[in-house]
Coordinates of C-alpha atoms in Angstrom, one line a residue:
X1 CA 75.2 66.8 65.7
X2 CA 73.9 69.0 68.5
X3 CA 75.7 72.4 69.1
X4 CA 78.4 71.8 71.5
X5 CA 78.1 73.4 75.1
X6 CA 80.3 76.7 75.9
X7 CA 82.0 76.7 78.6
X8 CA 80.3 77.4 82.2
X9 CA 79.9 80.8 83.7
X10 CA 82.2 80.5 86.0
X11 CA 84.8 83.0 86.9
X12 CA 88.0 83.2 88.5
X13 CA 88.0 85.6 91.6
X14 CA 90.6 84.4 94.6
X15 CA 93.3 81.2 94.7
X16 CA 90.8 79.1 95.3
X17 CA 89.1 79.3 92.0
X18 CA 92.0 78.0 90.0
X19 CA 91.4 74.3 90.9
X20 CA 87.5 74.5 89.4
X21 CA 88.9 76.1 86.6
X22 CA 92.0 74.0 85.6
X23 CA 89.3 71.3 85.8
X24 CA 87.2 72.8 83.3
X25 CA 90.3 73.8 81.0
X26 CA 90.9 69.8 81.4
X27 CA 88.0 69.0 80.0
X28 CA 87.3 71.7 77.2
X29 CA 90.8 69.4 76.0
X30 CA 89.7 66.9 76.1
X31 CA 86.3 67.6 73.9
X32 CA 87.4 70.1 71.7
X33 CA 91.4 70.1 70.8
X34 CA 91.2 66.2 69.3
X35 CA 88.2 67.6 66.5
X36 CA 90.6 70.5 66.1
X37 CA 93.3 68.5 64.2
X38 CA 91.4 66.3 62.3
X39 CA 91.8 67.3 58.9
X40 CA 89.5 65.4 56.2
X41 CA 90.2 65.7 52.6
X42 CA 87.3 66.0 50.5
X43 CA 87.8 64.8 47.0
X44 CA 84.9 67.5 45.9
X45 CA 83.1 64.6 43.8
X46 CA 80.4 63.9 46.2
X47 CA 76.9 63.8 44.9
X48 CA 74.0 66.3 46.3
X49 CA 74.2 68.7 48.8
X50 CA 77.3 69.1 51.3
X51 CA 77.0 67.1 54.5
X52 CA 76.8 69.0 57.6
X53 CA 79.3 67.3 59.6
X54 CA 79.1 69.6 62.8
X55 CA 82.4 71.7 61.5
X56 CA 80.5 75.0 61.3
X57 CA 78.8 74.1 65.0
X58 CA 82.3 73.1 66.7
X59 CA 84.3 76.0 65.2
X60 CA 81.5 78.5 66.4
X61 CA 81.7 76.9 69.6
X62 CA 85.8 77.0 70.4
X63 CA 85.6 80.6 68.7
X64 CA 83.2 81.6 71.9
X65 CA 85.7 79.4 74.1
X66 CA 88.9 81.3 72.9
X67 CA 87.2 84.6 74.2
X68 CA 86.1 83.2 77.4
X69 CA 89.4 82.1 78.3
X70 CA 91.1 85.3 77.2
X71 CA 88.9 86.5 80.3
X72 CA 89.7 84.1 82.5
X73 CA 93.3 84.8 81.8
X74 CA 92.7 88.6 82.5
X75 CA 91.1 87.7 85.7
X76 CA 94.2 85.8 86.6
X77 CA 96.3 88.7 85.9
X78 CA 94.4 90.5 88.9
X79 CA 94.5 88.0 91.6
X80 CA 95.9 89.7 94.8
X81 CA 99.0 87.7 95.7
X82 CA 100.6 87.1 99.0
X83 CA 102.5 83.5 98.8
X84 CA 105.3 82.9 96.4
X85 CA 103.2 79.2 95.7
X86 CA 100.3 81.7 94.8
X87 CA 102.0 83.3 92.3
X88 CA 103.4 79.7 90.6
X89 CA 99.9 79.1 90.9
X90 CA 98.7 81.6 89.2
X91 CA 101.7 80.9 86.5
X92 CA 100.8 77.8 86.1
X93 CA 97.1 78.1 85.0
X94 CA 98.3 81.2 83.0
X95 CA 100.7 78.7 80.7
X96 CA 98.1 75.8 80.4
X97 CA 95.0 78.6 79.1
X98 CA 98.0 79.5 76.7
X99 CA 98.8 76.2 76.0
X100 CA 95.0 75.3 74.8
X101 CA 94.7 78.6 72.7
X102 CA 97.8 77.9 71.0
X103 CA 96.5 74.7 70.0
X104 CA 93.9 76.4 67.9
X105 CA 95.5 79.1 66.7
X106 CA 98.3 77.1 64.9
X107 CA 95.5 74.6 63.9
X108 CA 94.4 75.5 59.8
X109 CA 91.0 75.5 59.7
X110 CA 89.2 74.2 56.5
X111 CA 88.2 76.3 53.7
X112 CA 84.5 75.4 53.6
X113 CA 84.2 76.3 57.3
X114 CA 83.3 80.1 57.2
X115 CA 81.8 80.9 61.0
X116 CA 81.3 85.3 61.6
X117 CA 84.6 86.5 61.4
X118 CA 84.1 89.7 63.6
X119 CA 81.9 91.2 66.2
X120 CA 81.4 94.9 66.3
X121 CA 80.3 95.9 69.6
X122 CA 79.8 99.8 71.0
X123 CA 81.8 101.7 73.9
X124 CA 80.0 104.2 75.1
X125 CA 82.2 107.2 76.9
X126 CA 81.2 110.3 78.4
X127 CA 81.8 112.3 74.8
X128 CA 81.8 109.6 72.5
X129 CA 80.3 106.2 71.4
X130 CA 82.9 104.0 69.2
X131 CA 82.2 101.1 67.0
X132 CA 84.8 98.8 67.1
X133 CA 86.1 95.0 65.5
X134 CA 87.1 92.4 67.6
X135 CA 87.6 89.8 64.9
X136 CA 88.6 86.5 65.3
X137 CA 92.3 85.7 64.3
X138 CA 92.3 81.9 64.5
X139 CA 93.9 82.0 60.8
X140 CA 96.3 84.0 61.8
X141 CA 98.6 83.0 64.9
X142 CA 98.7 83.9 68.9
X143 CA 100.5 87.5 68.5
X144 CA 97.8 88.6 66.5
X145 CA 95.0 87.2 68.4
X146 CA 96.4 89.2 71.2
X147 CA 97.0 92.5 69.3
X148 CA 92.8 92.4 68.1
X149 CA 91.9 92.0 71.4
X150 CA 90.1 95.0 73.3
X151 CA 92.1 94.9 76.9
X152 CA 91.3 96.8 80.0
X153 CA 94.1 99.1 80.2
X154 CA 93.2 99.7 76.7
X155 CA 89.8 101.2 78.3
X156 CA 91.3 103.0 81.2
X157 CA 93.6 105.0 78.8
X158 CA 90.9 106.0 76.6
X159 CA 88.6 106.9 79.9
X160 CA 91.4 109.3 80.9
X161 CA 91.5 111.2 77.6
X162 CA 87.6 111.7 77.9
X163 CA 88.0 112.6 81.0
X164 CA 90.2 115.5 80.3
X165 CA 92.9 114.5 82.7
X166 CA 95.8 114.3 80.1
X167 CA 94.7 116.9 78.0
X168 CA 95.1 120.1 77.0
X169 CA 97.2 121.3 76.4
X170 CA 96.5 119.6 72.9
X171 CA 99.0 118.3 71.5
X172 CA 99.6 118.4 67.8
X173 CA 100.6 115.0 67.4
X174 CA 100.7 112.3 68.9
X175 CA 101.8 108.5 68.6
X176 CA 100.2 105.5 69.9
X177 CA 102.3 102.5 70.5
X178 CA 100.5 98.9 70.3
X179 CA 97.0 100.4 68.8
X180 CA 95.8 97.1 68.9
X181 CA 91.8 97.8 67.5
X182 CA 92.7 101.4 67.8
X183 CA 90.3 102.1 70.5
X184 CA 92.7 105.0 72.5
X185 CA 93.5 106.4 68.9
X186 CA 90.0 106.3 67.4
X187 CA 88.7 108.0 70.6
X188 CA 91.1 110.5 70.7
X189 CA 90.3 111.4 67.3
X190 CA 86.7 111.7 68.1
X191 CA 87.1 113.7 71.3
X192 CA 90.4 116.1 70.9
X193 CA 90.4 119.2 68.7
X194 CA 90.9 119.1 64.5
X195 CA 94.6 120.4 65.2
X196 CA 95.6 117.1 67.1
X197 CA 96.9 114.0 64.3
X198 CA 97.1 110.7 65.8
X199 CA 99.4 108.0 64.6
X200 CA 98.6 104.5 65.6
X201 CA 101.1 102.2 65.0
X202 CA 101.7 98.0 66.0
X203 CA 103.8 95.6 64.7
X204 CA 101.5 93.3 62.5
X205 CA 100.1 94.5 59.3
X206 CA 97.1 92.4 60.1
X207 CA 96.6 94.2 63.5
X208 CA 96.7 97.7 61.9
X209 CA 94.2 96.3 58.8
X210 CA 91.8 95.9 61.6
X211 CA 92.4 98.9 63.5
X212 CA 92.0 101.0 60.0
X213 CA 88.4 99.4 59.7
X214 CA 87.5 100.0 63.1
X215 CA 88.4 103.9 62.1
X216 CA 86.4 104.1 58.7
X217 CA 83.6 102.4 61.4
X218 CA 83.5 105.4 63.4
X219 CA 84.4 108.0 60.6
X220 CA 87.6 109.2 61.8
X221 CA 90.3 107.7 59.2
X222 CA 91.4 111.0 58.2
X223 CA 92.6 112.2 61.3
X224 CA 94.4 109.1 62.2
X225 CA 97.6 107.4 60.4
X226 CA 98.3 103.9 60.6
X227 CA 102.2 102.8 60.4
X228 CA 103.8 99.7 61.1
X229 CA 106.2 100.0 64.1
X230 CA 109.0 96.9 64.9
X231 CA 109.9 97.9 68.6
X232 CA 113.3 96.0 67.6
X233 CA 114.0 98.3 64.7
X234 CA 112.1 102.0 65.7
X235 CA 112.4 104.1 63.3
X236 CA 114.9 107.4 62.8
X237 CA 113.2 109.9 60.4
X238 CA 112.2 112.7 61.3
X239 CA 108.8 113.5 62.6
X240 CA 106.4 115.6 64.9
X241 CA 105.9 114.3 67.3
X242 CA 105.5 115.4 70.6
X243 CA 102.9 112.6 73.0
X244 CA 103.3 109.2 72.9
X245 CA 100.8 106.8 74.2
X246 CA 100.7 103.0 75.0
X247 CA 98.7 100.4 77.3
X248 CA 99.7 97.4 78.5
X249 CA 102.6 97.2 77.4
X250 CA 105.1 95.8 80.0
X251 CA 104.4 92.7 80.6
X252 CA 107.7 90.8 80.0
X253 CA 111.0 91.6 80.8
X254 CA 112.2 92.5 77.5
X255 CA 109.9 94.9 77.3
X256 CA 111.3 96.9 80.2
X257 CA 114.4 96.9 78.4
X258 CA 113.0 97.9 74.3
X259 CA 110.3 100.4 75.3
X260 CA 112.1 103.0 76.8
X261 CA 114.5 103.1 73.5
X262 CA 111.5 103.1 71.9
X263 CA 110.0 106.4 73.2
X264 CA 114.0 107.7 73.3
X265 CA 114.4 107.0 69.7
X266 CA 110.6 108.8 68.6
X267 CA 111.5 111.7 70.7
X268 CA 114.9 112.3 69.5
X269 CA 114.2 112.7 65.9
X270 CA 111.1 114.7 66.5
X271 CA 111.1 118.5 65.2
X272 CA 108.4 119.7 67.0
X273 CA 108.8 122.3 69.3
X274 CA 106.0 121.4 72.2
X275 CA 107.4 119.9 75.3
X276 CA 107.3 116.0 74.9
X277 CA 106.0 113.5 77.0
X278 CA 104.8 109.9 77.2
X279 CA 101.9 108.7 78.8
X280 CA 101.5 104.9 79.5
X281 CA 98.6 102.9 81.4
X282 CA 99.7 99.7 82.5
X283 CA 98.0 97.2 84.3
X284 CA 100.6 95.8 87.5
X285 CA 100.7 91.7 87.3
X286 CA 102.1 90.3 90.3
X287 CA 104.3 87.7 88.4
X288 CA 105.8 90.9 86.6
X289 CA 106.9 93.3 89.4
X290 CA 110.3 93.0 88.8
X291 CA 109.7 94.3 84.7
X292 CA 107.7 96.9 86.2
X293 CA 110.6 98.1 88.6
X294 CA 112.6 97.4 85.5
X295 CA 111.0 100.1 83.3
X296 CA 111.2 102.4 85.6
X297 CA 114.6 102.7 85.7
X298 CA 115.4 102.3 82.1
X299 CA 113.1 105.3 81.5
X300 CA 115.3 107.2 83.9
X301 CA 118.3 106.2 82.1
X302 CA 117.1 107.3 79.1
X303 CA 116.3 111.0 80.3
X304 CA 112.7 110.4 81.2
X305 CA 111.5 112.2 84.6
X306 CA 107.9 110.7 85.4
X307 CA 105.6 109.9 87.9
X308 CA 102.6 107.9 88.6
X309 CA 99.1 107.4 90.3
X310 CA 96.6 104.4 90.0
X311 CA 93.9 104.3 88.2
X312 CA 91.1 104.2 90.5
X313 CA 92.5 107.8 91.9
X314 CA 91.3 109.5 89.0
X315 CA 88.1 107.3 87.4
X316 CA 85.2 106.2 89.1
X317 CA 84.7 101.9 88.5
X318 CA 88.3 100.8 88.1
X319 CA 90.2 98.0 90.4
X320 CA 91.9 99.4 92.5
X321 CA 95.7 99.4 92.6
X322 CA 96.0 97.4 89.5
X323 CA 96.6 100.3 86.7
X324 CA 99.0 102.3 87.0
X325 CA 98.7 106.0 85.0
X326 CA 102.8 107.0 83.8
X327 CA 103.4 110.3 82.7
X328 CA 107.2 110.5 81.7
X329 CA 108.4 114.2 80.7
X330 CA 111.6 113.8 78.3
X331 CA 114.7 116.0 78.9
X332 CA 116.4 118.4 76.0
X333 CA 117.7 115.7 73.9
X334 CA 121.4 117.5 74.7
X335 CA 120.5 115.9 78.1
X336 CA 120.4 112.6 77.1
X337 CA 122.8 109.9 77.5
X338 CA 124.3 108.2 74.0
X339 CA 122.5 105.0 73.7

């Protein structure tokens, strides 16, 4: 069996590129879903060597799929919008891309198939070149396919801290909500002073396994800790910390609503004495506007005064007017309302 063709390079860029490329997600469905749920038994009694039977070829082949559509679904994210039938569109191509990848990633893939698990690329930043892991988390279901993924908002936080533009002052600690790989943690270890601690925290113990590796890749494990953080349950010990970061991480509606209890909750049973303050990166999705306006104004319920600028206003190569940069300074806690 001849390796199977990835997909073309085509790319989605205006409206009028969703039609080419619903065709194409038609027909990667119809080629490679159907091999993905056949599941032969073998009995283990066959005689000679193991027959290649193309498994090792098609999984290699849908694992370079499942990234190029994770890109085509960031790309349809940043479409510029002006018709309501746009944006149901846009939705609609958005749920059948999921639709395909969820295929996979519920499908068990067999033992004897063992394709490259990970890909460690480099990003390179003014002060520092990381090493980091995107593995592949077919065996382990969509949510964590999403949290090992290295997304763009992701970039443009770690770009500002670089940059200089968020700090100093240095803080002494500081918490990152939805590490992901741990690329904003890993590069602020590698690029702020000794006296700053990072915590990276996500929900999946898988996603933070990953994001420790990518840390003992680039030598900085020490000065970052890795906890597991349910946004449904944050937790009420006491701690230090005074900086919270996060990046892309509105992009539903009940995550308007659980984030900024999230942040209220960390700051409230923080001892530190420096003045706290959350910054957040987050990438504006048309289909998600009202979320966004959402946020806003649970943060200033909560006793958060912020403000924001895009992106592009402070880095050089970003879209323009699709990230926004939120920097939310947090009230005495006497100030706050009881929540």
């Amino acid at each position: 069996m001849s390796l199977l063709p990835f997909p073309p390079q085509a790319t989605i860029r205006s409206i009028s590129d969703i039609a080419p490329y619903i065709a194409i997600l038609s027909n990667i469905q119809s080629r490679f879903i159907p091999a993905c749920t056949i599941n032969d038994t073998d009995s283990g009694y066959g005689d000679g060597e193991p027959v290649d039977d193309g498994r090792i070829e098609h999984q290699i082949a849908v694992e370079g799929i499942k990234k190029w559509l994770f890109r085509r679904m960031e790309e349809l994210e940043t479409l510029h919008v002006e018709k309501e039938e746009e944006s149901k569109c846009i939705v609609e191509a958005l749920e059948r891309t999921a639709g395909v990848l969820e295929e996979w990633l519920n499908d068990k893939p067999s033992d004897d198939v063992s394709p490259c698990e990970s890909d460690i690329e480099s990003w390179s930043f003014t002060h520092a070149t990381l090493k980091l892991s995107e593995p592949s988390a077919s065996r382990t279901g969509s949510d964590v396919e999403i949290g090992t993924q290295i997304w763009n908002a992701g970039l443009v936080l770690s770009r500002l801290i670089d940059a200089s533009h968020l700090f100093p002052p240095y803080p002494t600690n500081i918490l990152e909500l939805g590490c992901g790989t741990g690329l904003t943690s890993i590069l602020a270890a590698m690029v702020l002073p000794p006296t700053t601690h990072i915590t990276a925290t996500d929900f999946h113990p898988i996603i933070l396994e990953t994001a420790l590796k990518n840390a003992r890749l680039n030598n900085v494990e020490e000065r970052v800790s890795f906890q597991v953080l349910d946004w449904n349950n944050p937790p009420t010990h006491s701690q230090f910390i005074s900086t919270v970061l996060a990046a892309d991480v509105i992009y539903a509606p009940e995550h308007a609503r659980i984030l900024p209890k999230v942040i209220h909750t960390i700051f409230v049973n923080s001892l530190s004495a420096e003045p706290k303050q959350a910054v957040i990166v987050n990438r504006i999705r048309p289909q998600f506007f009202s979320a966004i306006s959402d946020f806003e104004k649970n943060m200033e319920a909560f006793g958060f005064v912020g403000t924001w600028v895009w992106a592009d206003e402070l880095l050089d190569k970003v879209e323009k007017q699709r990230y926004r940069v939120y920097r939310f300074a947090w009230k005495d806690a006497s100030e706050l309302p009881s929540r």
